[in-house]
Amino acid sequence: RGRIAMVEIVDAKFVTSAPNIKAAPPSDEQNEVVFMARSNVGKSSLLNALTNHKGLAKVSSTPGKTRLINYIDVTFIDREALLLDTGGLDSGCELFDKIKEMSLKAAYQADVILYMVDGKSIPEDIDKKFFYELQAMGKDMALVVNKIDNDSMKEKLWDYYEFGTGDIFGISVSHNRNTVALLEWIASKIPDEDIIKEEEVDEEDEINIIEPELDDEDFFADKNDRSEDDDGYTYWDEDEMDGVIVDDTIFGNNDRIK
């Protein structure tokens, strides 16, 4: 807490809500980071916190409220990605089963997976089951343990190392704790091809003056048009220059006094 962020999301905007994978934006245009969890763990709240947009992802304490896959386009300082807010991985009725199936399909097409658990409880077998199922997809994946609200709760984090992953982040969305390292990890998983490249701009625009090419006949015709007394220079009469050029030297001042 209090750590200076080396990476931040500078822009975020809602793209679309897809009822199924077929209605999703093309997955080959940007890298996708999918947020996965069971209901009421804080998944949507985390997405809002990382993007610094309070209402970007809908937050509800009622399971099954997030029934669509919400796509959010984000711009880090130098790279872009799509964040996917999915429905909870719950069971018990046909609706929940459909939401879970759609969320798993979104994870399969994504590039990075964040699986989030409630750190106030001990690790549950159902979370291990989902985590290992997602891990088997071969994606970059992190375990995010939410609700580690203070230093004394850090001890609970050790229980989650039994999931067998080194990419584990103990955070608190409600207290805004330890989300910086997670954001940096996400950005590090976005490959170079998604890095925004600055357009090369010349410091000064060069102005090229193109002079018309003259053949020998035109060139000498231009010379011959001059009179014999014309040496190519311009001479000004003193009367024409009177008041145009002011001599500020002592001699010029003396002449004006006279």
mmCIF file of C-alpha atoms in Angstrom:
data_model
loop_
_atom_site.group_PDB
_atom_site.id
_atom_site.type_symbol
_atom_site.label_atom_id
_atom_site.label_comp_id
_atom_site.label_asym_id
_atom_site.label_seq_id
_atom_site.Cartn_x
_atom_site.Cartn_y
_atom_site.Cartn_z
ATOM 1 C CA ARG A 1 0.000 0.000 0.000
ATOM 2 C CA GLY A 2 1.500 3.352 -0.886
ATOM 3 C CA ARG A 3 3.635 1.824 -3.619
ATOM 4 C CA ILE A 4 4.017 4.021 -6.705
ATOM 5 C CA ALA A 5 2.421 2.481 -9.785
ATOM 6 C CA MET A 6 4.772 1.931 -12.705
ATOM 7 C CA VAL A 7 1.819 0.930 -14.885
ATOM 8 C CA GLU A 8 -1.670 2.368 -14.978
ATOM 9 C CA ILE A 9 -4.766 2.256 -17.133
ATOM 10 C CA VAL A 10 -5.124 5.715 -18.655
ATOM 11 C CA ASP A 11 -8.342 5.069 -20.557
ATOM 12 C CA ALA A 12 -11.193 2.566 -20.337
ATOM 13 C CA LYS A 13 -14.451 2.324 -22.216
ATOM 14 C CA PHE A 14 -17.283 -0.168 -22.419
ATOM 15 C CA VAL A 15 -17.407 -1.978 -25.772
ATOM 16 C CA THR A 16 -20.301 -4.431 -25.699
ATOM 17 C CA SER A 17 -22.187 -7.096 -23.784
ATOM 18 C CA ALA A 18 -22.216 -10.413 -25.592
ATOM 19 C CA PRO A 19 -24.894 -13.054 -24.918
ATOM 20 C CA ASN A 20 -22.561 -15.701 -26.356
ATOM 21 C CA ILE A 21 -19.081 -16.096 -27.798
ATOM 22 C CA LYS A 22 -20.315 -15.705 -31.384
ATOM 23 C CA ALA A 23 -21.481 -12.161 -30.596
ATOM 24 C CA ALA A 24 -18.142 -11.203 -29.028
ATOM 25 C CA PRO A 25 -15.661 -8.799 -30.660
ATOM 26 C CA PRO A 26 -12.972 -10.447 -32.824
ATOM 27 C CA SER A 27 -10.517 -12.100 -30.453
ATOM 28 C CA ASP A 28 -7.540 -11.742 -32.798
ATOM 29 C CA GLU A 29 -7.476 -7.929 -32.667
ATOM 30 C CA GLN A 30 -6.507 -7.438 -29.009
ATOM 31 C CA ASN A 31 -5.315 -9.589 -26.156
ATOM 32 C CA GLU A 32 -8.105 -10.544 -23.767
ATOM 33 C CA VAL A 33 -7.857 -10.666 -19.977
ATOM 34 C CA VAL A 34 -10.782 -12.552 -18.444
ATOM 35 C CA PHE A 35 -11.938 -12.159 -14.832
ATOM 36 C CA MET A 36 -13.291 -15.443 -13.426
ATOM 37 C CA ALA A 37 -14.806 -16.233 -10.013
ATOM 38 C CA ARG A 38 -17.796 -17.564 -8.207
ATOM 39 C CA SER A 39 -20.476 -15.042 -7.286
ATOM 40 C CA ASN A 40 -19.963 -12.312 -4.664
ATOM 41 C CA VAL A 41 -16.179 -12.534 -4.557
ATOM 42 C CA GLY A 42 -15.596 -8.984 -5.858
ATOM 43 C CA LYS A 43 -14.701 -9.695 -9.482
ATOM 44 C CA SER A 44 -16.630 -6.765 -10.998
ATOM 45 C CA SER A 45 -15.484 -4.436 -8.208
ATOM 46 C CA LEU A 46 -11.863 -5.338 -8.964
ATOM 47 C CA LEU A 47 -12.329 -4.499 -12.626
ATOM 48 C CA ASN A 48 -13.791 -1.106 -11.671
ATOM 49 C CA ALA A 49 -10.901 -0.468 -9.286
ATOM 50 C CA LEU A 50 -8.199 -1.338 -11.828
ATOM 51 C CA THR A 51 -9.769 0.898 -14.485
ATOM 52 C CA ASN A 52 -10.603 3.664 -11.988
ATOM 53 C CA HIS A 53 -14.185 3.711 -13.314
ATOM 54 C CA LYS A 54 -16.719 3.081 -10.582
ATOM 55 C CA GLY A 55 -19.680 1.976 -12.702
ATOM 56 C CA LEU A 56 -17.953 0.338 -15.649
ATOM 57 C CA ALA A 57 -18.769 -3.199 -14.499
ATOM 58 C CA LYS A 58 -22.147 -3.785 -12.847
ATOM 59 C CA VAL A 59 -21.850 -4.787 -9.192
ATOM 60 C CA SER A 60 -24.551 -6.796 -7.413
ATOM 61 C CA SER A 61 -24.757 -8.988 -4.320
ATOM 62 C CA THR A 62 -27.361 -11.199 -6.019
ATOM 63 C CA PRO A 63 -25.873 -14.277 -7.763
ATOM 64 C CA GLY A 64 -26.617 -14.568 -11.469
ATOM 65 C CA LYS A 65 -26.970 -10.842 -12.153
ATOM 66 C CA THR A 66 -24.026 -10.862 -14.558
ATOM 67 C CA ARG A 67 -25.451 -13.035 -17.334
ATOM 68 C CA LEU A 68 -23.529 -11.600 -20.278
ATOM 69 C CA ILE A 69 -19.848 -11.244 -21.061
ATOM 70 C CA ASN A 70 -18.959 -7.569 -20.777
ATOM 71 C CA TYR A 71 -16.055 -6.370 -22.910
ATOM 72 C CA ILE A 72 -14.098 -3.315 -21.776
ATOM 73 C CA ASP A 73 -11.391 -1.750 -23.912
ATOM 74 C CA VAL A 74 -8.485 -0.424 -21.829
ATOM 75 C CA THR A 75 -5.352 1.511 -22.674
ATOM 76 C CA PHE A 76 -2.334 1.217 -20.445
ATOM 77 C CA ILE A 77 0.410 3.807 -20.795
ATOM 78 C CA ASP A 78 1.850 2.049 -23.842
ATOM 79 C CA ARG A 79 -0.404 -0.914 -24.690
ATOM 80 C CA GLU A 80 -4.020 -1.996 -25.142
ATOM 81 C CA ALA A 81 -6.175 -4.958 -24.117
ATOM 82 C CA LEU A 82 -9.759 -6.119 -23.627
ATOM 83 C CA LEU A 83 -10.942 -6.902 -20.099
ATOM 84 C CA LEU A 84 -13.768 -9.445 -19.858
ATOM 85 C CA ASP A 85 -16.213 -9.371 -16.955
ATOM 86 C CA THR A 86 -17.920 -12.778 -16.881
ATOM 87 C CA GLY A 87 -20.786 -14.342 -14.950
ATOM 88 C CA GLY A 88 -20.184 -16.239 -11.737
ATOM 89 C CA LEU A 89 -19.178 -19.905 -11.813
ATOM 90 C CA ASP A 90 -22.164 -21.160 -9.867
ATOM 91 C CA SER A 91 -24.350 -24.231 -10.112
ATOM 92 C CA GLY A 92 -27.798 -25.215 -8.938
ATOM 93 C CA CYS A 93 -30.138 -24.327 -11.780
ATOM 94 C CA GLU A 94 -30.251 -24.234 -15.559
ATOM 95 C CA LEU A 95 -29.570 -20.496 -15.687
ATOM 96 C CA PHE A 96 -26.427 -20.753 -13.553
ATOM 97 C CA ASP A 97 -25.202 -23.695 -15.605
ATOM 98 C CA LYS A 98 -25.568 -21.689 -18.833
ATOM 99 C CA ILE A 99 -23.759 -18.690 -17.346
ATOM 100 C CA LYS A 100 -20.924 -20.934 -16.152
ATOM 101 C CA GLU A 101 -20.639 -22.621 -19.542
ATOM 102 C CA MET A 102 -20.453 -19.262 -21.335
ATOM 103 C CA SER A 103 -17.831 -17.951 -18.874
ATOM 104 C CA LEU A 104 -15.653 -21.014 -19.397
ATOM 105 C CA LYS A 105 -15.860 -20.582 -23.169
ATOM 106 C CA ALA A 106 -14.759 -16.951 -22.770
ATOM 107 C CA ALA A 107 -11.795 -18.111 -20.687
ATOM 108 C CA TYR A 108 -10.841 -20.636 -23.351
ATOM 109 C CA GLN A 109 -10.624 -17.872 -25.985
ATOM 110 C CA ALA A 110 -8.875 -15.364 -23.705
ATOM 111 C CA ASP A 111 -5.111 -14.889 -23.401
ATOM 112 C CA VAL A 112 -4.848 -14.181 -19.674
ATOM 113 C CA ILE A 113 -7.023 -15.557 -16.856
ATOM 114 C CA LEU A 114 -7.514 -14.075 -13.400
ATOM 115 C CA TYR A 115 -9.247 -16.445 -10.995
ATOM 116 C CA MET A 116 -10.508 -14.692 -7.894
ATOM 117 C CA VAL A 117 -11.368 -16.176 -4.487
ATOM 118 C CA ASP A 118 -12.644 -14.882 -1.145
ATOM 119 C CA GLY A 119 -9.689 -14.633 1.236
ATOM 120 C CA LYS A 120 -11.899 -14.441 4.327
ATOM 121 C CA SER A 121 -12.695 -18.140 3.998
ATOM 122 C CA ILE A 122 -10.413 -21.120 3.806
ATOM 123 C CA PRO A 123 -9.630 -22.568 0.348
ATOM 124 C CA GLU A 124 -12.601 -24.552 -0.908
ATOM 125 C CA ASP A 125 -12.485 -27.640 -3.083
ATOM 126 C CA ILE A 126 -14.856 -26.098 -5.640
ATOM 127 C CA ASP A 127 -12.430 -23.206 -6.160
ATOM 128 C CA LYS A 128 -9.551 -25.653 -6.606
ATOM 129 C CA LYS A 129 -11.604 -27.569 -9.151
ATOM 130 C CA PHE A 130 -12.330 -24.451 -11.215
ATOM 131 C CA PHE A 131 -8.753 -23.195 -10.872
ATOM 132 C CA TYR A 132 -7.212 -26.448 -12.123
ATOM 133 C CA GLU A 133 -9.752 -26.649 -14.938
ATOM 134 C CA LEU A 134 -8.795 -23.145 -16.083
ATOM 135 C CA GLN A 135 -5.084 -23.799 -15.540
ATOM 136 C CA ALA A 136 -5.299 -26.805 -17.890
ATOM 137 C CA MET A 137 -6.156 -24.394 -20.723
ATOM 138 C CA GLY A 138 -2.477 -23.392 -20.811
ATOM 139 C CA LYS A 139 -3.012 -19.636 -20.491
ATOM 140 C CA ASP A 140 -1.129 -17.083 -18.407
ATOM 141 C CA MET A 141 -3.023 -17.305 -15.138
ATOM 142 C CA ALA A 142 -2.978 -15.726 -11.684
ATOM 143 C CA LEU A 143 -4.814 -16.492 -8.458
ATOM 144 C CA VAL A 144 -6.257 -13.320 -6.918
ATOM 145 C CA VAL A 145 -7.182 -13.585 -3.229
ATOM 146 C CA ASN A 146 -9.551 -10.739 -2.366
ATOM 147 C CA LYS A 147 -10.601 -9.317 1.016
ATOM 148 C CA ILE A 148 -7.124 -9.334 2.559
ATOM 149 C CA ASP A 149 -8.149 -6.080 4.185
ATOM 150 C CA ASN A 150 -5.257 -5.585 6.624
ATOM 151 C CA ASP A 151 -1.800 -6.871 7.485
ATOM 152 C CA SER A 152 -3.076 -9.326 10.082
ATOM 153 C CA MET A 153 -5.075 -11.125 7.374
ATOM 154 C CA LYS A 154 -1.975 -11.798 5.281
ATOM 155 C CA GLU A 155 -1.525 -15.066 7.143
ATOM 156 C CA LYS A 156 -4.663 -16.363 5.420
ATOM 157 C CA LEU A 157 -2.870 -15.905 2.116
ATOM 158 C CA TRP A 158 -0.498 -18.780 2.911
ATOM 159 C CA ASP A 159 -3.374 -21.250 2.771
ATOM 160 C CA TYR A 160 -3.893 -20.462 -0.891
ATOM 161 C CA TYR A 161 -0.381 -21.448 -1.898
ATOM 162 C CA GLU A 162 -1.653 -25.021 -1.831
ATOM 163 C CA PHE A 163 -3.217 -24.217 -5.226
ATOM 164 C CA GLY A 164 0.306 -24.713 -6.532
ATOM 165 C CA THR A 165 0.839 -21.428 -8.364
ATOM 166 C CA GLY A 166 3.524 -18.817 -7.880
ATOM 167 C CA ASP A 167 1.403 -16.071 -9.439
ATOM 168 C CA ILE A 168 -0.745 -15.255 -6.429
ATOM 169 C CA PHE A 169 -1.877 -11.795 -5.335
ATOM 170 C CA GLY A 170 -3.438 -10.959 -1.970
ATOM 171 C CA ILE A 171 -5.505 -7.803 -2.427
ATOM 172 C CA SER A 172 -8.398 -5.857 -0.980
ATOM 173 C CA VAL A 173 -10.666 -4.119 -3.462
ATOM 174 C CA SER A 174 -12.704 -2.336 -0.795
ATOM 175 C CA HIS A 175 -9.570 -0.991 0.912
ATOM 176 C CA ASN A 176 -7.585 -0.470 -2.300
ATOM 177 C CA ARG A 177 -4.685 -2.609 -1.117
ATOM 178 C CA ASN A 178 -1.977 -4.268 -3.225
ATOM 179 C CA THR A 179 -3.644 -3.879 -6.636
ATOM 180 C CA VAL A 180 -0.587 -2.201 -8.177
ATOM 181 C CA ALA A 181 1.454 -5.413 -8.447
ATOM 182 C CA LEU A 182 -1.518 -7.190 -10.026
ATOM 183 C CA LEU A 183 -1.932 -4.459 -12.631
ATOM 184 C CA GLU A 184 1.773 -4.623 -13.473
ATOM 185 C CA TRP A 185 1.532 -8.400 -13.853
ATOM 186 C CA ILE A 186 -1.414 -8.047 -16.257
ATOM 187 C CA ALA A 187 0.460 -5.486 -18.367
ATOM 188 C CA SER A 188 3.535 -7.740 -18.490
ATOM 189 C CA LYS A 189 1.446 -10.488 -20.109
ATOM 190 C CA ILE A 190 0.382 -8.310 -23.034
ATOM 191 C CA PRO A 191 2.796 -9.116 -25.886
ATOM 192 C CA ASP A 192 4.834 -6.607 -27.826
ATOM 193 C CA GLU A 193 2.498 -6.633 -30.831
ATOM 194 C CA ASP A 194 -0.195 -4.946 -28.708
ATOM 195 C CA ILE A 195 2.149 -2.144 -27.642
ATOM 196 C CA ILE A 196 1.063 1.212 -29.009
ATOM 197 C CA LYS A 197 3.764 2.512 -31.309
ATOM 198 C CA GLU A 198 4.295 6.248 -31.490
ATOM 199 C CA GLU A 199 4.187 7.695 -34.949
ATOM 200 C CA GLU A 200 7.529 9.017 -36.068
ATOM 201 C CA VAL A 201 7.242 12.764 -36.540
ATOM 202 C CA ASP A 202 10.033 14.892 -37.997
ATOM 203 C CA GLU A 203 11.087 17.767 -35.785
ATOM 204 C CA GLU A 204 10.742 20.172 -38.694
ATOM 205 C CA ASP A 205 8.773 19.680 -41.843
ATOM 206 C CA GLU A 206 11.118 20.102 -44.762
ATOM 207 C CA ILE A 207 9.973 22.493 -47.459
ATOM 208 C CA ASN A 208 11.236 21.538 -50.875
ATOM 209 C CA ILE A 209 11.233 24.309 -53.450
ATOM 210 C CA ILE A 210 11.076 22.820 -56.904
ATOM 211 C CA GLU A 211 12.403 25.091 -59.577
ATOM 212 C CA PRO A 212 11.266 24.483 -63.125
ATOM 213 C CA GLU A 213 13.882 22.933 -65.365
ATOM 214 C CA LEU A 214 14.862 25.084 -68.340
ATOM 215 C CA ASP A 215 16.344 23.748 -71.487
ATOM 216 C CA ASP A 216 19.299 25.551 -73.068
ATOM 217 C CA GLU A 217 17.108 27.588 -75.430
ATOM 218 C CA ASP A 218 14.874 28.947 -72.628
ATOM 219 C CA PHE A 219 17.838 29.561 -70.353
ATOM 220 C CA PHE A 220 19.728 31.702 -72.849
ATOM 221 C CA ALA A 221 16.498 33.395 -74.004
ATOM 222 C CA ASP A 222 16.022 34.617 -70.440
ATOM 223 C CA LYS A 223 19.552 35.985 -70.442
ATOM 224 C CA ASN A 224 19.104 37.651 -73.820
ATOM 225 C CA ASP A 225 15.949 39.468 -72.700
ATOM 226 C CA ARG A 226 18.078 41.647 -70.475
ATOM 227 C CA SER A 227 19.511 44.901 -71.797
ATOM 228 C CA GLU A 228 23.232 45.319 -72.157
ATOM 229 C CA ASP A 229 23.247 47.649 -69.144
ATOM 230 C CA ASP A 230 21.362 45.151 -66.940
ATOM 231 C CA ASP A 231 23.881 43.393 -64.719
ATOM 232 C CA GLY A 232 21.235 41.360 -62.891
ATOM 233 C CA TYR A 233 21.203 43.468 -59.704
ATOM 234 C CA THR A 234 18.449 45.787 -58.427
ATOM 235 C CA TYR A 235 19.333 49.367 -57.561
ATOM 236 C CA TRP A 236 17.059 51.675 -55.559
ATOM 237 C CA ASP A 237 16.792 55.472 -55.856
ATOM 238 C CA GLU A 238 17.368 57.409 -52.688
ATOM 239 C CA ASP A 239 13.941 59.022 -53.048
ATOM 240 C CA GLU A 240 12.269 55.589 -53.197
ATOM 241 C CA MET A 241 14.084 54.471 -50.050
ATOM 242 C CA ASP A 242 13.419 57.639 -48.082
ATOM 243 C CA GLY A 243 11.662 56.598 -44.851
ATOM 244 C CA VAL A 244 11.891 52.905 -45.692
ATOM 245 C CA ILE A 245 15.301 52.220 -44.185
ATOM 246 C CA VAL A 246 16.186 54.266 -41.123
ATOM 247 C CA ASP A 247 19.850 54.801 -40.368
ATOM 248 C CA ASP A 248 20.169 54.496 -36.572
ATOM 249 C CA THR A 249 23.878 55.249 -36.554
ATOM 250 C CA ILE A 250 25.228 58.496 -35.151
ATOM 251 C CA PHE A 251 25.717 59.757 -38.684
ATOM 252 C CA GLY A 252 22.088 59.096 -39.559
ATOM 253 C CA ASN A 253 20.916 60.894 -36.431
ATOM 254 C CA ASN A 254 23.121 63.892 -37.224
ATOM 255 C CA ASP A 255 21.651 64.076 -40.751
ATOM 256 C CA ARG A 256 18.104 64.142 -39.338
ATOM 257 C CA ILE A 257 19.024 66.892 -36.848
ATOM 258 C CA LYS A 258 20.333 68.993 -39.698
#
